[in-house]
């Protein structure tokens, strides 16, 4: 198995329409989140439950009870980049207006994961006076992503 560079994994965002919440936008609507992005961390949250049973030795067994997939992207802010501009436009929104479609294409290009995501921690222009404007966002899927073959 070959190792893949992180830059080979692709992240895209597209507008979310609350009036048609289950309609995935056309591929052309997805904007690549890449320009000036230095880091994209997997910030998936997992909840677990530890329970011991009488049919065992009394040691607790860990069971994953929920998974919320999330990624945090950070780098330099470019207000002219369409993907960053879409995210920045959500900074002061709440509820469904803070959502976008988020698509991840694996680094080997074999699988694509797509789902509606909540945006939080949006930074679109901040930082030290001597540095470039910072950009950051956490994109957290609202439910399990749809897994398909590569579409983009």
XYZ file of N, CA, C and O in Angstrom:
608
model
N 0.845 -1.182 0.000
C 0.000 0.000 0.000
C 0.888 1.243 0.000
O 1.781 1.376 0.819
N 0.635 2.132 -0.908
C 1.413 3.360 -1.032
C 0.922 4.408 -0.043
O -0.270 4.501 0.235
N 1.858 5.168 0.473
C 1.484 6.292 1.331
C 1.016 7.447 0.458
O 1.514 7.645 -0.642
N 0.066 8.204 0.963
C -0.493 9.329 0.219
C -0.206 10.623 0.973
O -0.272 10.668 2.200
N 0.076 11.676 0.248
C 0.251 12.998 0.845
C -1.121 13.566 1.218
O -2.108 13.351 0.506
N -1.176 14.304 2.315
C -2.433 14.922 2.738
C -3.009 15.847 1.667
O -4.226 15.946 1.522
N -2.146 16.514 0.927
C -2.617 17.445 -0.103
C -3.377 16.739 -1.215
O -4.096 17.385 -1.987
N -3.260 15.417 -1.303
C -3.993 14.655 -2.310
C -5.470 14.484 -1.941
O -6.299 14.230 -2.807
N -5.790 14.583 -0.649
C -7.183 14.510 -0.204
C -7.830 15.855 -0.536
O -7.248 16.917 -0.306
N -9.020 15.802 -1.096
C -9.676 17.031 -1.540
C -10.912 17.303 -0.692
O -11.680 16.397 -0.386
N -11.077 18.568 -0.334
C -12.242 19.035 0.417
C -12.972 20.067 -0.435
O -12.347 20.965 -1.004
N -14.290 19.913 -0.491
C -15.131 20.825 -1.258
C -16.290 21.296 -0.381
O -16.735 20.567 0.510
N -16.794 22.485 -0.666
C -18.006 22.995 -0.017
C -18.951 23.492 -1.103
O -18.522 23.893 -2.187
N -20.247 23.418 -0.794
C -21.277 23.918 -1.717
C -22.398 24.530 -0.887
O -22.610 24.141 0.271
N -23.130 25.472 -1.458
C -24.244 26.086 -0.719
C -25.292 25.047 -0.320
O -25.533 24.075 -1.032
N -25.886 25.277 0.847
C -26.962 24.443 1.366
C -28.258 25.230 1.300
O -28.308 26.392 1.716
N -29.314 24.602 0.778
C -30.631 25.236 0.699
C -31.567 24.534 1.679
O -31.938 23.383 1.454
N -31.961 25.213 2.775
C -32.852 24.589 3.756
C -34.201 24.154 3.181
O -34.865 23.292 3.748
N -34.599 24.729 2.042
C -35.874 24.359 1.421
C -35.802 22.981 0.762
O -36.822 22.339 0.565
N -34.582 22.553 0.404
C -34.380 21.232 -0.205
C -33.197 20.553 0.507
O -32.136 20.352 -0.085
N -33.370 20.208 1.789
C -32.246 19.753 2.607
C -31.617 18.423 2.203
O -30.478 18.156 2.560
N -32.329 17.602 1.426
C -31.793 16.302 1.035
C -31.283 16.271 -0.400
O -30.877 15.219 -0.887
N -31.308 17.415 -1.064
C -30.876 17.478 -2.461
C -29.408 17.861 -2.528
O -29.038 19.005 -2.235
N -28.577 16.897 -2.903
C -27.143 17.158 -3.050
C -26.952 18.011 -4.299
O -27.481 17.679 -5.368
N -26.213 19.110 -4.191
C -25.997 19.959 -5.360
C -25.226 19.231 -6.464
O -24.536 18.237 -6.214
N -25.321 19.756 -7.665
C -24.556 19.215 -8.793
C -23.064 19.374 -8.516
O -22.652 20.275 -7.773
N -22.269 18.516 -9.107
C -20.821 18.553 -8.896
C -20.228 19.936 -9.155
O -19.310 20.363 -8.452
N -20.769 20.647 -10.141
C -20.237 21.970 -10.490
C -20.412 22.990 -9.365
O -19.712 23.997 -9.325
N -21.356 22.762 -8.468
C -21.613 23.692 -7.367
C -20.577 23.571 -6.257
O -20.445 24.483 -5.428
N -19.844 22.461 -6.213
C -18.860 22.250 -5.153
C -17.580 23.026 -5.452
O -17.029 22.937 -6.545
N -17.132 23.788 -4.466
C -15.949 24.635 -4.584
C -14.814 24.014 -3.772
O -15.006 23.676 -2.602
N -13.650 23.884 -4.370
C -12.536 23.255 -3.662
C -11.967 24.200 -2.613
O -11.672 25.367 -2.889
N -11.832 23.691 -1.396
C -11.233 24.435 -0.293
C -9.762 24.032 -0.240
O -9.427 22.968 0.292
N -8.910 24.839 -0.842
C -7.498 24.467 -0.935
C -6.556 25.674 -0.938
O -5.483 25.608 -0.339
N -6.944 26.739 -1.603
C -6.037 27.878 -1.762
C -5.661 28.467 -0.405
O -6.533 28.832 0.385
N -4.365 28.520 -0.149
C -3.777 29.046 1.093
C -4.167 28.252 2.337
O -3.937 28.703 3.454
N -4.758 27.080 2.162
C -5.083 26.226 3.313
C -3.848 25.392 3.620
O -3.370 24.639 2.776
N -3.326 25.525 4.838
C -2.097 24.836 5.236
C -2.366 23.515 5.945
O -1.595 22.568 5.825
N -3.455 23.463 6.710
C -3.732 22.289 7.533
C -5.223 21.983 7.511
O -6.051 22.896 7.606
N -5.540 20.705 7.384
C -6.913 20.249 7.581
C -6.829 19.055 8.525
O -6.274 18.017 8.172
N -7.345 19.251 9.744
C -7.310 18.219 10.780
C -8.629 17.472 10.843
O -9.693 18.074 10.711
N -8.540 16.169 11.078
C -9.724 15.358 11.325
C -10.101 15.548 12.792
O -9.368 15.130 13.683
N -11.207 16.214 13.041
C -11.676 16.499 14.401
C -12.950 15.728 14.720
O -13.835 16.220 15.432
N -13.043 14.512 14.215
C -14.214 13.681 14.450
C -14.410 13.444 15.943
O -13.462 13.153 16.666
N -15.658 13.594 16.397
C -16.018 13.354 17.799
C -16.657 11.978 17.915
O -17.505 11.611 17.097
N -16.248 11.242 18.944
C -16.857 9.945 19.231
C -17.324 9.927 20.676
O -16.637 10.436 21.556
N -18.498 9.360 20.893
C -18.984 9.131 22.250
C -18.982 7.639 22.497
O -19.302 6.852 21.602
N -18.604 7.263 23.708
C -18.532 5.843 24.039
C -19.265 5.563 25.338
O -19.537 6.472 26.130
N -19.556 4.284 25.546
C -20.185 3.819 26.768
C -19.385 2.620 27.258
O -19.068 1.728 26.460
N -19.020 2.613 28.516
C -18.295 1.491 29.110
C -19.236 0.740 30.036
O -19.737 1.304 31.007
N -19.468 -0.533 29.726
C -20.372 -1.359 30.518
C -19.745 -2.727 30.715
O -19.219 -3.317 29.777
N -19.814 -3.229 31.947
C -19.352 -4.583 32.237
C -20.539 -5.532 32.319
O -21.629 -5.142 32.732
N -20.333 -6.783 31.893
C -21.414 -7.761 31.864
C -21.059 -8.989 32.694
O -19.893 -9.356 32.827
N -22.105 -9.644 33.212
C -21.921 -10.849 34.019
C -21.410 -12.030 33.198
O -20.820 -12.951 33.743
N -21.632 -12.028 31.883
C -21.127 -13.142 31.087
C -19.644 -12.979 30.744
O -19.044 -13.832 30.112
N -19.043 -11.895 31.200
C -17.608 -11.674 31.034
C -16.934 -11.768 32.384
O -17.442 -12.397 33.319
N -15.806 -11.085 32.517
C -15.089 -11.126 33.789
C -15.327 -9.869 34.633
O -14.645 -9.633 35.620
N -16.308 -9.068 34.233
C -16.626 -7.849 34.973
C -15.890 -6.631 34.457
O -16.155 -5.519 34.893
N -14.942 -6.819 33.540
C -14.231 -5.683 32.954
C -15.175 -4.935 32.021
O -15.939 -5.553 31.273
N -15.128 -3.619 32.049
C -16.009 -2.861 31.164
C -15.593 -3.014 29.696
O -14.408 -3.069 29.376
N -16.598 -3.101 28.839
C -16.392 -3.133 27.394
C -16.758 -1.768 26.838
O -17.805 -1.222 27.155
N -15.888 -1.239 25.999
C -16.168 0.049 25.388
C -16.973 -0.150 24.104
O -16.619 -0.964 23.264
N -18.067 0.602 23.995
C -18.900 0.590 22.797
C -19.017 2.012 22.287
O -19.335 2.931 23.050
N -18.742 2.219 21.002
C -18.914 3.535 20.401
C -20.408 3.732 20.153
O -21.042 2.925 19.475
N -20.972 4.781 20.748
C -22.410 5.026 20.641
C -22.778 6.090 19.617
O -23.910 6.140 19.156
N -21.832 6.952 19.263
C -22.093 7.946 18.225
C -20.784 8.461 17.646
O -19.761 8.490 18.331
N -20.857 8.855 16.384
C -19.710 9.424 15.677
C -20.188 10.658 14.928
O -21.186 10.597 14.203
N -19.499 11.772 15.108
C -19.791 13.001 14.375
C -18.540 13.395 13.616
O -17.571 13.891 14.205
N -18.539 13.152 12.318
C -17.380 13.473 11.488
C -17.182 14.968 11.380
O -18.138 15.723 11.199
N -15.933 15.411 11.519
C -15.629 16.837 11.446
C -14.200 17.056 10.977
O -13.316 16.235 11.243
N -13.995 18.163 10.293
C -12.667 18.578 9.845
C -12.500 20.058 10.162
O -13.445 20.837 10.007
N -11.291 20.433 10.593
C -10.971 21.835 10.819
C -9.899 22.246 9.826
O -8.828 21.635 9.778
N -10.217 23.261 9.019
C -9.287 23.781 8.016
C -8.724 25.109 8.503
O -9.457 25.934 9.062
N -7.421 25.314 8.286
C -6.818 26.583 8.675
C -5.702 26.964 7.704
O -5.080 26.107 7.081
N -5.492 28.249 7.606
C -4.462 28.778 6.712
C -4.585 30.288 6.630
O -4.939 30.949 7.605
N -4.316 30.827 5.454
C -4.403 32.271 5.228
C -5.704 32.597 4.500
O -6.133 31.855 3.612
N -6.292 33.723 4.876
C -7.586 34.131 4.330
C -7.415 34.820 2.981
O -6.606 35.743 2.832
N -8.204 34.376 2.001
C -8.277 35.023 0.700
C -9.750 35.275 0.408
O -10.486 34.353 0.030
N -10.218 36.512 0.593
C -11.640 36.803 0.392
C -12.104 36.614 -1.051
O -13.302 36.539 -1.305
N -11.162 36.501 -1.993
C -11.522 36.298 -3.391
C -11.616 34.824 -3.772
O -12.037 34.499 -4.881
N -11.205 33.923 -2.869
C -11.333 32.497 -3.129
C -12.795 32.110 -2.918
O -13.363 32.365 -1.849
N -13.448 31.500 -3.909
C -14.882 31.204 -3.789
C -15.243 30.317 -2.590
O -16.256 30.570 -1.933
N -14.457 29.302 -2.281
C -14.767 28.421 -1.146
C -14.638 29.175 0.170
O -15.511 29.074 1.045
N -13.565 29.937 0.320
C -13.388 30.714 1.549
C -14.462 31.794 1.660
O -14.968 32.061 2.762
N -14.831 32.403 0.551
C -15.867 33.448 0.572
C -17.207 32.866 1.003
O -17.945 33.502 1.779
N -17.541 31.657 0.523
C -18.794 31.012 0.937
C -18.800 30.798 2.446
O -19.773 31.123 3.131
N -17.711 30.279 2.976
C -17.622 30.024 4.414
C -17.661 31.328 5.202
O -18.390 31.451 6.185
N -16.905 32.325 4.753
C -16.877 33.621 5.445
C -18.258 34.275 5.466
O -18.609 34.952 6.437
N -19.063 34.034 4.428
C -20.403 34.637 4.359
C -21.329 34.080 5.434
O -22.375 34.672 5.716
N -20.951 32.979 6.053
C -21.776 32.332 7.081
C -21.405 32.752 8.499
O -22.047 32.336 9.458
N -20.385 33.565 8.641
C -19.827 33.902 9.956
C -20.862 34.409 10.964
O -20.805 34.064 12.137
N -21.784 35.221 10.541
C -22.758 35.810 11.463
C -24.138 35.179 11.350
O -25.119 35.728 11.865
N -24.218 34.044 10.697
C -25.481 33.332 10.537
C -25.666 32.315 11.663
O -24.709 31.962 12.358
N -26.898 31.837 11.818
C -27.214 30.814 12.819
C -28.135 29.765 12.186
O -28.687 29.974 11.107
N -28.301 28.645 12.879
C -29.220 27.607 12.434
C -28.871 27.057 11.067
O -27.697 26.880 10.731
N -29.907 26.788 10.264
C -29.697 26.223 8.929
C -28.877 27.133 8.022
O -28.255 26.668 7.068
N -28.873 28.431 8.307
C -28.094 29.365 7.488
C -26.595 29.238 7.726
O -25.805 29.856 7.024
N -26.194 28.446 8.721
C -24.768 28.218 9.021
C -24.299 26.893 8.419
O -23.251 26.379 8.751
N -25.070 26.324 7.512
C -24.744 25.019 6.940
C -24.285 25.121 5.490
O -24.684 26.045 4.767
N -23.463 24.176 5.113
C -23.022 23.992 3.735
C -22.975 22.489 3.469
O -23.057 21.677 4.397
N -22.856 22.114 2.213
C -22.524 20.736 1.872
C -21.014 20.616 1.929
O -20.296 21.509 1.469
N -20.521 19.532 2.528
C -19.079 19.292 2.611
C -18.784 17.942 1.976
O -19.412 16.944 2.330
N -17.855 17.941 1.048
C -17.464 16.711 0.348
C -15.971 16.483 0.555
O -15.170 17.411 0.426
N -15.616 15.238 0.865
C -14.218 14.843 1.013
C -13.942 13.714 0.024
O -14.666 12.719 0.000
N -12.895 13.887 -0.770
C -12.439 12.839 -1.682
C -11.131 12.309 -1.125
O -10.190 13.080 -0.913
N -11.086 10.996 -0.862
C -9.885 10.389 -0.286
C -8.667 10.652 -1.164
O -8.780 10.840 -2.376
N -7.499 10.622 -0.542
C -6.251 10.929 -1.238
C -5.979 9.987 -2.404
O -5.359 10.377 -3.385
N -6.460 8.752 -2.335
C -6.261 7.816 -3.448
C -7.360 7.933 -4.503
O -7.328 7.242 -5.520
N -8.349 8.800 -4.259
C -9.413 9.053 -5.221
C -10.468 7.970 -5.326
O -11.329 8.031 -6.194
N -10.429 6.980 -4.445
C -11.350 5.851 -4.573
C -12.705 6.066 -3.909
O -13.690 5.476 -4.332
N -12.767 6.873 -2.855
C -14.028 7.084 -2.145
C -14.294 8.568 -1.947
O -13.378 9.359 -1.727
N -15.587 8.900 -1.981
C -16.049 10.255 -1.740
C -17.083 10.219 -0.628
O -17.930 9.326 -0.603
N -17.007 11.188 0.289
C -17.952 11.290 1.401
C -18.598 12.671 1.324
O -17.906 13.683 1.286
N -19.933 12.708 1.305
C -20.669 13.960 1.147
C -21.798 14.029 2.165
O -22.532 13.055 2.339
N -21.933 15.196 2.804
C -23.031 15.399 3.756
C -23.125 16.886 4.089
O -22.169 17.639 3.912
N -24.271 17.287 4.601
C -24.466 18.650 5.102
C -23.615 18.809 6.367
O -23.539 17.895 7.192
N -22.985 19.968 6.489
C -22.129 20.236 7.645
C -22.471 21.577 8.272
O -22.785 22.545 7.571
N -22.402 21.613 9.606
C -22.479 22.873 10.337
C -21.096 23.496 10.342
O -20.097 22.790 10.481
N -21.045 24.802 10.210
C -19.782 25.534 10.287
C -19.683 26.205 11.646
O -20.641 26.805 12.115
N -18.518 26.097 12.272
C -18.300 26.788 13.547
C -16.855 27.274 13.609
O -16.008 26.842 12.839
N -16.615 28.185 14.536
C -15.272 28.717 14.726
C -14.727 29.414 13.492
O -13.525 29.356 13.222
N -15.588 30.094 12.763
C -15.152 30.746 11.525
C -14.272 31.945 11.844
O -14.663 32.848 12.579
N -13.062 31.922 11.290
C -12.152 33.074 11.338
C -11.841 33.428 9.897
O -11.312 32.609 9.157
N -12.181 34.617 9.516
C -11.925 35.077 8.152
C -11.309 36.465 8.235
O -11.980 37.470 8.050
N -10.043 36.490 8.572
C -9.325 37.749 8.733
C -9.057 38.044 10.183
O -9.869 38.685 10.839
N -7.966 37.521 10.710
C -7.547 37.819 12.073
C -6.066 37.496 12.174
O -5.474 36.958 11.240
N -5.453 37.846 13.300
C -4.048 37.512 13.504
C -3.185 38.719 13.810
O -3.670 39.841 13.959
N -1.888 38.454 13.884
C -0.904 39.498 14.188
C -0.806 40.516 13.057
O -0.992 40.176 11.886
N -0.434 41.746 13.422
C -0.319 42.825 12.440
C 0.726 42.512 11.383
O 0.594 42.930 10.233
N 1.763 41.775 11.735
C 2.845 41.484 10.798
C 2.579 40.251 9.939
O 3.345 39.951 9.027
N 1.495 39.538 10.230
C 1.218 38.304 9.506
C 0.110 38.463 8.488
O -0.537 39.510 8.384
N -0.098 37.411 7.730
C -1.217 37.371 6.795
C -2.504 37.117 7.569
O -2.490 36.516 8.642
N -3.617 37.556 7.016
C -4.906 37.306 7.644
C -5.134 35.799 7.766
O -4.854 35.049 6.841
N -5.652 35.384 8.923
C -5.870 33.968 9.182
C -7.271 33.540 8.739
O -8.205 34.335 8.754
N -7.352 32.257 8.372
C -8.625 31.642 8.020
C -8.735 30.338 8.796
O -7.762 29.584 8.896
N -9.935 30.077 9.348
C -10.158 28.811 10.047
C -11.647 28.514 10.080
O -12.471 29.427 10.161
N -11.975 27.230 10.003
C -13.370 26.802 10.115
C -13.404 25.341 10.523
O -12.562 24.547 10.104
N -14.379 25.004 11.355
C -14.660 23.608 11.665
C -15.930 23.233 10.917
O -16.948 23.918 11.032
N -15.848 22.156 10.128
C -16.978 21.669 9.346
C -17.377 20.320 9.928
O -16.626 19.355 9.830
N -18.557 20.277 10.558
C -19.000 19.061 11.245
C -20.262 18.527 10.580
O -21.292 19.210 10.551
N -20.146 17.328 10.019
C -21.297 16.725 9.361
C -22.442 16.543 10.344
O -22.232 16.179 11.500
N -23.689 16.757 9.874
C -24.846 16.647 10.756
C -25.312 15.203 10.919
O -26.092 14.895 11.799
N -24.859 14.317 10.022
C -25.135 12.891 10.136
C -24.083 12.139 9.329
O -23.209 12.760 8.719
N -24.181 10.837 9.333
C -23.195 10.016 8.639
C -23.123 10.423 7.167
O -24.146 10.535 6.496
N -21.904 10.635 6.649
C -21.782 11.051 5.251
C -22.171 9.927 4.286
O -22.053 8.747 4.593
N -22.609 10.348 3.116
C -22.956 9.429 2.030
C -21.649 9.019 1.360
O -20.903 9.883 0.872
N -21.363 7.734 1.331
C -20.126 7.237 0.716
C -20.430 6.765 -0.702
O -21.347 5.983 -0.930
N -19.651 7.286 -1.659
C -19.818 6.892 -3.056
C -18.459 6.768 -3.719
O -17.427 7.068 -3.108
N -18.490 6.405 -5.013
C -17.267 6.442 -5.803
C -16.948 7.892 -6.103
O -17.752 8.786 -5.860
N -15.782 8.156 -6.607
C -15.339 9.524 -6.868
C -16.237 10.195 -7.908
O -16.544 9.622 -8.937
N -16.634 11.426 -7.603
C -17.465 12.203 -8.530
C -16.758 13.463 -9.000
O -17.231 14.127 -9.898
N -15.649 13.821 -8.363
C -14.950 15.056 -8.788
C -13.477 14.921 -8.550
O -13.028 14.332 -7.617
